Short mmCIF file of C-alpha atoms in Angstrom, two decimals:
data_model
loop_
_atom_site.label_atom_id
_atom_site.label_comp_id
_atom_site.label_asym_id
_atom_site.label_seq_id
_atom_site.Cartn_x
_atom_site.Cartn_y
_atom_site.Cartn_z
CA MET A 18 -0.20 0.10 0.13
CA THR A 19 1.10 3.66 -0.96
CA ARG A 20 -0.08 6.04 1.90
CA PHE A 21 -0.61 8.96 0.50
CA ALA A 22 1.88 12.07 0.39
CA LEU A 23 0.76 15.34 2.51
CA ALA A 24 1.52 18.46 2.79
CA HIS A 25 0.29 21.91 4.95
CA ALA A 26 1.05 25.12 5.79
CA LYS A 27 0.85 28.65 6.38
CA ALA A 28 3.13 31.65 5.68
CA ASP A 29 3.19 35.22 4.64
CA SER A 30 3.39 35.47 2.11
CA PRO A 31 1.82 32.50 -1.25
CA GLU A 32 6.16 32.19 -2.10
CA ALA A 33 6.60 31.62 1.56
CA VAL A 34 4.01 28.85 1.88
CA ALA A 35 4.87 27.73 -1.87
CA ALA A 36 8.49 26.85 -0.44
CA ALA A 37 6.95 25.22 2.73
CA LEU A 38 5.01 22.69 0.77
CA ILE A 39 7.09 21.97 -1.53
CA ALA A 40 10.11 21.06 1.22
CA ARG A 41 7.70 18.69 2.61
CA LEU A 42 6.40 17.00 -0.24
CA LYS A 43 9.44 16.83 -1.57
CA GLN A 44 11.06 15.06 1.50
CA GLN A 45 7.95 12.12 1.35
CA LEU A 46 7.67 11.69 -3.07
CA GLU A 47 11.90 11.61 -2.60
CA ALA A 48 11.87 8.59 -0.43
CA PRO A 49 11.21 5.09 -1.00
CA GLY A 50 8.13 3.56 -0.70
CA GLY A 51 6.84 6.71 -1.77
CA VAL A 52 4.71 7.94 -4.49
CA ASP A 53 6.07 7.38 -8.34
CA PRO A 54 5.01 11.29 -10.41
CA SER A 55 5.99 9.65 -13.36
CA ARG A 56 1.76 8.18 -13.30
CA SER A 57 0.76 11.47 -12.89
CA PRO A 58 -1.50 11.24 -9.67
CA LEU A 59 -4.00 12.97 -8.34
CA CYS A 60 -3.33 15.76 -6.28
CA PHE A 61 -5.58 18.30 -4.24
CA LEU A 62 -4.78 21.69 -3.54
CA TYR A 63 -6.45 23.60 -0.90
CA VAL A 64 -5.69 27.37 -0.65
CA THR A 65 -7.63 29.58 2.02
CA ASP A 66 -9.40 32.75 1.24
CA GLN A 67 -5.99 34.89 2.43
CA LEU A 68 -4.53 33.68 -0.68
CA ALA A 69 -7.03 33.96 -2.81
CA GLU A 70 -5.29 36.49 -5.11
CA HIS A 71 -2.75 34.52 -5.45
CA ALA A 72 -3.60 30.68 -5.62
CA ASP A 73 -3.27 30.68 -9.09
CA GLN A 74 0.75 31.72 -8.47
CA LEU A 75 1.14 29.49 -5.62
CA HIS A 76 -0.42 26.28 -8.30
CA GLY A 77 2.57 27.44 -10.72
CA LEU A 78 4.63 27.27 -8.16
CA LEU A 79 3.71 23.24 -6.07
CA ARG A 80 3.56 22.47 -10.42
CA GLU A 81 6.45 23.62 -11.51
CA ALA A 82 8.77 22.23 -8.33
CA THR A 83 6.87 19.00 -8.23
CA GLY A 84 6.29 18.51 -12.00
CA LEU A 85 3.41 17.10 -10.96
CA SER A 86 0.02 18.25 -13.53
CA ASN A 87 -3.33 16.84 -12.76
CA TRP A 88 -3.97 19.14 -9.24
CA LEU A 89 -7.33 19.50 -8.07
CA GLY A 90 -9.09 22.01 -5.38
CA THR A 91 -10.27 25.24 -4.66
CA VAL A 92 -10.41 28.22 -1.89
CA GLY A 93 -12.25 28.08 1.74
CA MET A 94 -12.08 30.78 4.03
CA GLY A 95 -10.51 28.00 6.67
CA VAL A 96 -8.85 24.65 5.00
CA CYS A 97 -8.27 21.19 6.90
CA ALA A 98 -5.41 18.70 7.15
CA THR A 99 -4.60 15.78 9.39
CA GLY A 100 -5.99 17.27 13.01
CA THR A 101 -5.43 20.61 11.64
CA GLU A 102 -7.57 24.04 10.58
CA TYR A 103 -6.66 27.15 9.03
CA PHE A 104 -8.42 29.87 9.31
CA ASP A 105 -8.04 33.63 8.65
CA VAL A 106 -4.35 33.29 8.16
CA PRO A 107 -2.28 32.40 4.28
CA ALA A 108 -2.32 28.53 4.03
CA ALA A 109 -2.16 26.13 2.28
CA ALA A 110 -3.33 21.69 1.83
CA VAL A 111 -1.43 19.97 -0.98
CA MET A 112 -2.13 15.90 -1.18
CA VAL A 113 -0.05 13.63 -3.13
CA THR A 114 -2.75 10.57 -4.40
CA ASP A 115 -1.58 7.52 -6.10
CA ILE A 116 -4.13 7.23 -8.20
CA PRO A 117 -2.51 7.56 -11.88
CA ALA A 118 -3.53 9.45 -14.49
CA SER A 119 -5.69 6.64 -16.31
CA SER A 120 -8.06 6.76 -13.36
CA PHE A 121 -9.71 9.66 -13.62
CA ARG A 122 -10.80 12.60 -16.16
CA MET A 123 -11.24 15.94 -15.01
CA PHE A 124 -13.71 18.09 -15.84
CA ARG A 125 -15.37 21.74 -16.41
CA LEU A 126 -17.97 23.25 -16.94
CA GLU A 127 -17.94 26.81 -17.96
CA GLU A 128 -21.92 26.25 -18.34
CA PRO A 129 -24.12 23.91 -17.89
CA ALA A 130 -26.22 23.36 -20.17
CA THR A 131 -22.84 23.07 -22.27
CA ASP A 132 -20.45 19.88 -23.29
CA GLY A 133 -17.98 19.43 -20.46
CA ILE A 134 -18.55 16.46 -18.67
CA PRO A 135 -16.91 13.63 -19.84
CA SER A 136 -20.63 10.82 -19.65
CA SER A 137 -19.34 7.78 -17.79
CA GLN A 138 -20.24 4.12 -15.42
CA THR A 139 -17.73 6.08 -13.47
CA CYS A 140 -18.46 4.87 -9.22
CA PHE A 141 -17.34 7.86 -7.81
CA GLY A 142 -17.00 11.28 -9.02
CA ILE A 143 -15.07 15.11 -7.05
CA MET A 144 -16.79 18.44 -7.84
CA HIS A 145 -16.48 22.48 -6.92
CA GLY A 146 -18.64 24.49 -7.19
CA ASP A 147 -18.71 28.14 -7.30
CA PRO A 148 -21.48 29.58 -5.10
CA ARG A 149 -21.94 32.82 -6.31
CA SER A 150 -23.04 31.05 -9.95
CA PRO A 151 -26.43 30.74 -10.54
CA ASP A 152 -25.89 27.40 -12.48
CA VAL A 153 -24.31 25.37 -10.05
CA GLU A 154 -27.60 23.37 -9.05
CA LEU A 155 -27.42 22.74 -12.70
CA GLY A 156 -24.16 22.31 -12.28
CA LEU A 157 -24.77 18.98 -10.11
CA GLN A 158 -27.79 17.63 -11.87
CA ARG A 159 -25.51 16.80 -14.86
CA VAL A 160 -22.79 15.94 -13.00
CA CYS A 161 -24.86 13.35 -11.50
CA GLU A 162 -26.63 12.64 -14.56
CA SER A 163 -23.06 12.00 -16.29
CA MET A 164 -22.63 8.89 -14.05
CA ALA A 165 -24.27 5.78 -14.81
CA LEU A 166 -23.65 4.36 -11.73
CA GLY A 167 -22.41 6.95 -9.02
CA PHE A 168 -21.87 9.17 -6.08
CA LEU A 169 -20.69 12.75 -5.80
CA VAL A 170 -19.22 13.86 -3.05
CA GLY A 171 -17.83 18.23 -3.22
CA GLY A 172 -18.28 21.76 -2.04
CA LEU A 173 -19.17 25.05 -2.80
CA ALA A 174 -16.27 27.70 -1.81
CA SER A 175 -16.34 29.84 0.53
CA SER A 176 -14.91 33.50 -0.03
CA ARG A 177 -14.33 37.04 0.69
CA GLY A 178 -12.52 37.61 -2.36
CA SER A 179 -11.70 35.85 -5.73
CA TYR A 180 -13.48 32.29 -5.76
CA PRO A 181 -10.65 30.30 -8.15
CA GLN A 182 -10.99 26.37 -8.82
CA PHE A 183 -8.16 23.94 -9.88
CA ALA A 184 -8.87 21.18 -12.48
CA GLY A 185 -6.24 20.09 -14.58
CA GLY A 186 -4.69 23.85 -14.05
CA PRO A 187 -6.85 27.31 -12.18
CA THR A 188 -10.15 27.54 -14.09
CA ARG A 189 -13.24 30.17 -12.71
CA ALA A 190 -15.87 27.47 -14.27
CA ALA A 191 -19.00 27.84 -12.08
CA CYS A 192 -17.94 23.96 -11.26
CA SER A 193 -15.34 21.92 -11.70
CA GLY A 194 -14.29 18.51 -10.66
CA LEU A 195 -12.97 14.82 -11.54
CA LEU A 196 -14.48 11.35 -12.40
CA LEU A 197 -13.12 8.27 -11.31
CA ASP A 198 -13.22 4.95 -13.00
CA ASP A 199 -14.07 1.75 -10.10
CA SER A 200 -10.49 1.19 -10.21
CA VAL A 201 -10.56 3.63 -6.79
CA ALA A 202 -11.92 1.91 -4.32
CA VAL A 203 -13.42 4.52 -1.33
CA GLN A 204 -15.23 4.70 1.27
CA THR A 205 -18.08 8.47 2.06
CA ARG A 206 -19.99 9.24 4.38
CA LEU A 207 -22.42 12.46 5.66
CA THR A 208 -22.79 14.14 9.33
CA GLN A 209 -25.19 16.52 9.97
CA GLY A 210 -24.28 19.92 12.40
CA CYS A 211 -27.84 20.01 13.09
CA VAL A 212 -30.53 18.55 15.49
CA PRO A 213 -34.54 17.88 14.80
CA ILE A 214 -36.46 19.80 17.87
CA GLY A 215 -40.16 19.04 17.28
CA ALA A 216 -42.46 16.81 15.14
CA ARG A 217 -42.41 16.79 11.39
CA HIS A 218 -45.31 19.20 9.40
CA GLU A 219 -47.17 19.38 6.09
CA VAL A 220 -47.31 22.21 4.34
CA THR A 221 -50.60 22.90 4.20
CA ARG A 222 -50.68 26.66 3.11
CA MET A 223 -47.96 28.97 0.12
CA GLU A 224 -48.40 32.44 -0.41
CA GLY A 225 -44.93 32.47 -2.96
CA GLU A 226 -42.06 32.69 -0.84
CA LEU A 227 -44.03 33.21 2.18
CA LEU A 228 -44.81 29.96 4.46
CA LEU A 229 -48.46 30.36 5.63
CA GLU A 230 -49.64 27.26 7.50
CA LEU A 231 -48.48 23.99 8.60
CA ASP A 232 -50.66 21.95 9.66
CA GLY A 233 -53.55 24.19 9.52
CA ARG A 234 -51.97 26.45 11.75
CA SER A 235 -50.29 29.58 11.41
CA ALA A 236 -46.51 29.08 10.81
CA LEU A 237 -44.95 31.04 13.08
CA GLU A 238 -46.91 29.78 15.73
CA THR A 239 -46.10 26.69 15.76
CA PHE A 240 -42.32 27.89 14.97
CA THR A 241 -41.94 29.80 18.23
CA ASP A 242 -43.92 26.72 20.74
CA GLU A 243 -41.39 24.64 19.58
CA VAL A 244 -38.58 26.58 19.57
CA SER A 245 -39.68 28.29 22.98
CA GLY A 246 -39.86 24.83 23.98
CA ALA A 247 -36.14 23.82 23.37
CA LEU A 248 -34.04 27.00 23.73
CA GLY A 249 -35.80 29.48 25.65
CA SER A 250 -37.30 32.21 23.79
CA ALA A 251 -37.59 33.32 19.89
CA SER A 252 -38.13 36.12 18.25
CA ALA A 253 -38.01 38.18 15.26
CA ALA A 254 -34.21 39.92 16.18
CA ASN A 255 -33.13 36.05 16.84
CA ILE A 256 -34.51 34.53 14.80
CA ARG A 257 -31.84 32.84 11.79
CA SER A 258 -29.50 32.00 14.10
CA CYS A 259 -31.16 30.41 16.88
CA ALA A 260 -33.59 27.93 14.28
CA TYR A 261 -33.74 25.61 11.39
CA VAL A 262 -35.71 24.31 9.06
CA GLY A 263 -35.26 20.47 8.52
CA LEU A 264 -35.95 17.98 5.08
CA PRO A 265 -36.40 14.78 4.98
CA VAL A 266 -34.44 13.53 2.01
CA ALA A 267 -37.11 11.17 0.63
CA GLY A 268 -36.67 7.38 1.36
CA SER A 269 -34.21 8.18 4.10
CA ASP A 270 -35.42 8.38 7.49
CA ARG A 271 -35.04 11.31 9.93
CA ALA A 272 -30.97 10.64 10.22
CA ASP A 273 -30.51 12.01 6.32
CA TYR A 274 -32.53 15.54 5.97
CA LEU A 275 -30.99 19.41 4.49
CA VAL A 276 -30.73 22.33 6.91
CA ARG A 277 -31.62 25.34 5.43
CA ASN A 278 -32.08 28.97 6.80
CA LEU A 279 -35.49 30.54 7.96
CA VAL A 280 -34.23 34.07 6.48
CA GLY A 281 -37.42 36.01 8.25
CA VAL A 282 -40.80 36.89 10.09
CA GLU A 283 -44.28 38.53 8.67
CA PRO A 284 -45.56 38.99 12.01
CA ASN A 285 -48.67 40.42 10.31
CA ARG A 286 -48.50 36.72 9.15
CA LYS A 287 -47.42 35.63 11.57
CA ALA A 288 -45.40 33.50 9.02
CA LEU A 289 -42.12 32.19 7.91
CA ALA A 290 -39.95 33.29 5.12
CA VAL A 291 -37.83 29.56 3.83
CA ALA A 292 -34.74 29.20 1.87
CA HIS A 293 -35.76 27.20 -0.34
CA PRO A 294 -38.57 26.14 -2.41
CA LEU A 295 -41.64 24.80 -0.76
CA SER A 296 -44.77 23.28 -1.78
CA PRO A 297 -48.39 22.40 0.11
CA GLY A 298 -47.65 18.40 1.25
CA ASP A 299 -43.96 18.74 1.42
CA THR A 300 -42.66 17.68 4.70
CA MET A 301 -39.91 19.10 6.99
CA PHE A 302 -39.54 20.16 11.03
CA PHE A 303 -37.57 22.42 12.39
CA CYS A 304 -34.25 22.20 13.81
CA ARG A 305 -30.65 24.08 15.82
CA ARG A 306 -27.59 23.78 15.91
CA ASP A 307 -25.59 21.32 18.44
CA ARG A 308 -22.23 21.29 19.20
CA ASN A 309 -22.73 18.04 22.01
CA ALA A 310 -25.69 16.83 18.46
CA ALA A 311 -22.67 17.74 16.32
CA ILE A 312 -20.09 15.89 18.31
CA SER A 313 -21.67 12.75 18.39
CA ASP A 314 -22.68 12.29 15.55
CA LEU A 315 -19.81 13.05 13.37
CA GLU A 316 -17.69 9.74 15.79
CA ARG A 317 -21.25 7.68 14.91
CA MET A 318 -19.85 8.63 11.40
CA LEU A 319 -16.75 8.12 11.69
CA GLU A 320 -17.32 4.29 13.14
CA GLU A 321 -19.37 3.38 9.73
CA VAL A 322 -16.26 4.88 8.20
CA ARG A 323 -14.36 2.51 9.46
CA GLN A 324 -16.05 -0.12 9.82
CA ALA A 325 -17.39 -0.37 6.46
CA SER A 326 -13.51 -0.20 4.79
CA ASP A 327 -13.89 -4.12 6.55
CA GLY A 328 -10.51 -4.34 7.64
CA ARG A 329 -8.75 -2.56 4.58
CA PRO A 330 -5.97 0.29 5.82
CA PRO A 331 -7.26 3.93 4.17
CA LYS A 332 -4.27 5.98 1.95
CA GLY A 333 -5.91 8.92 3.07
CA ALA A 334 -8.67 10.94 3.33
CA LEU A 335 -10.73 14.23 1.53
CA TYR A 336 -12.98 16.49 3.93
CA VAL A 337 -15.29 18.81 3.05
CA SER A 338 -16.88 20.51 5.76
CA CYS A 339 -20.12 23.62 6.42
CA LEU A 340 -18.48 27.33 7.09
CA ALA A 341 -20.48 27.45 10.46
CA ARG A 342 -18.45 24.07 11.69
CA GLY A 343 -15.06 23.93 12.40
CA PRO A 344 -14.37 26.56 15.30
CA ASN A 345 -18.27 28.12 14.72
CA LEU A 346 -19.56 24.90 16.22
CA PHE A 347 -16.82 22.80 17.62
CA GLY A 348 -14.94 25.44 19.87
CA PRO A 349 -11.08 26.32 19.16
CA ASP A 350 -7.88 24.17 18.54
CA SER A 351 -9.14 22.29 15.72
CA GLU A 352 -11.49 19.72 17.16
CA GLU A 353 -13.24 18.81 15.19
CA LEU A 354 -10.40 17.73 12.70
CA LYS A 355 -8.89 16.17 15.65
CA THR A 356 -12.07 14.51 16.22
CA ILE A 357 -11.22 12.23 12.81
CA GLN A 358 -7.19 12.26 14.03
CA SER A 359 -8.03 10.12 16.77
CA VAL A 360 -10.42 7.50 14.66
CA PHE A 361 -8.01 7.37 11.52
CA GLY A 362 -4.97 8.49 13.39
CA ASP A 363 -2.04 10.48 11.42
CA LEU A 364 -4.29 9.82 8.00
CA PRO A 365 -2.84 11.79 5.43
CA LEU A 366 -6.45 14.34 4.76
CA VAL A 367 -6.76 17.22 3.37
CA GLY A 368 -10.08 19.69 2.16
CA PHE A 369 -12.08 22.54 2.62
CA PHE A 370 -14.31 24.70 5.08
CA ALA A 371 -17.63 25.30 2.70
CA ASN A 372 -20.90 27.19 1.82
CA GLY A 373 -22.72 24.23 0.64
CA GLU A 374 -21.50 20.18 0.55
CA ILE A 375 -21.50 18.16 -2.14
CA SER A 376 -22.87 14.07 -1.02
CA HIS A 377 -25.22 11.86 -3.76
CA ASP A 378 -26.93 14.15 -5.12
CA ARG A 379 -27.63 17.04 -3.11
CA LEU A 380 -26.33 20.62 -1.41
CA TYR A 381 -26.45 20.13 2.09
CA GLY A 382 -25.57 22.87 4.76
CA TYR A 383 -24.23 22.67 8.14
CA THR A 384 -22.60 18.77 7.32
CA GLY A 385 -19.27 17.58 6.76
CA VAL A 386 -19.25 14.44 4.37
CA LEU A 387 -15.95 12.25 4.61
CA THR A 388 -14.56 10.39 1.44
CA VAL A 389 -11.77 7.80 2.54
CA PHE A 390 -9.95 6.62 0.02
CA LEU A 391 -8.62 2.59 -0.08
#
């Protein structure tokens, strides 16, 4: 088994970050039994948004120094590596795999209505997207349709500046990524960051984007009763921070659901505004962010991945977590990544904190998506 090569660094300039990454990568690539660069393997590159304007330069320095050309990645307001999270500093994380170029195909969708995705019998795909693009969800749909049998993971870039992506080379596409063939073995799972409160409800009345009634009763009154019972109080002033809407995924139990924001209230009409299109007959429930529940569900996910690996030792991992997780939910000192490390040890891992997480054929929020390469 070839363990993947991992390097991550923070510094005051893109040149200094690149120099640190290159030194650490070369040490591993030149070691006996390491990854063979002659196979043009898949490489991951994630940069914090403090390096977003210099991302193309950083990519060029890495490519020139290593001779590696197949780079996949994007920007995040935070990036992660084994047991480590980087926020609010110029930093980058790189992982060089042993997956040869013959096992994957890159794609870029400048416009999802145009060709750009190779049709494939692939079993697995990884996709990044620009959250500013109105075509991201269409791109997600098209990528999933292109996979006869498969599962897609990834996430939307997060940044306070530009939104670079890498798919072979730098791109500013609506979305980009790659499709892996069935020679690459993976296990992937999703963990939630919110816990349901109250009962499930049926949407019984909508007007435009306003949710007026649940189960024939005022939506705002239902929300206030349930959230007040769980959190102590609820008002128009704190509605955005105290609770969310959970939308069960069809065909699954309550453990799999999409979380969407409550964006406001209409007190005179006792209505709610939800950041997701709803229709009468839809099922939903309210939920809240909860650190203890998030830790418990993360541990549950890690154990499921470990058991599903059937004793096969992992080579490396990719982790895409919501920007609202990390230090904003688990606390400082890289607690979320250290929890993963407590189960998988010093397994090479890279990833980023996203503006939306992709698992299977859906765009989630407030979740973490772990993929382990076997």
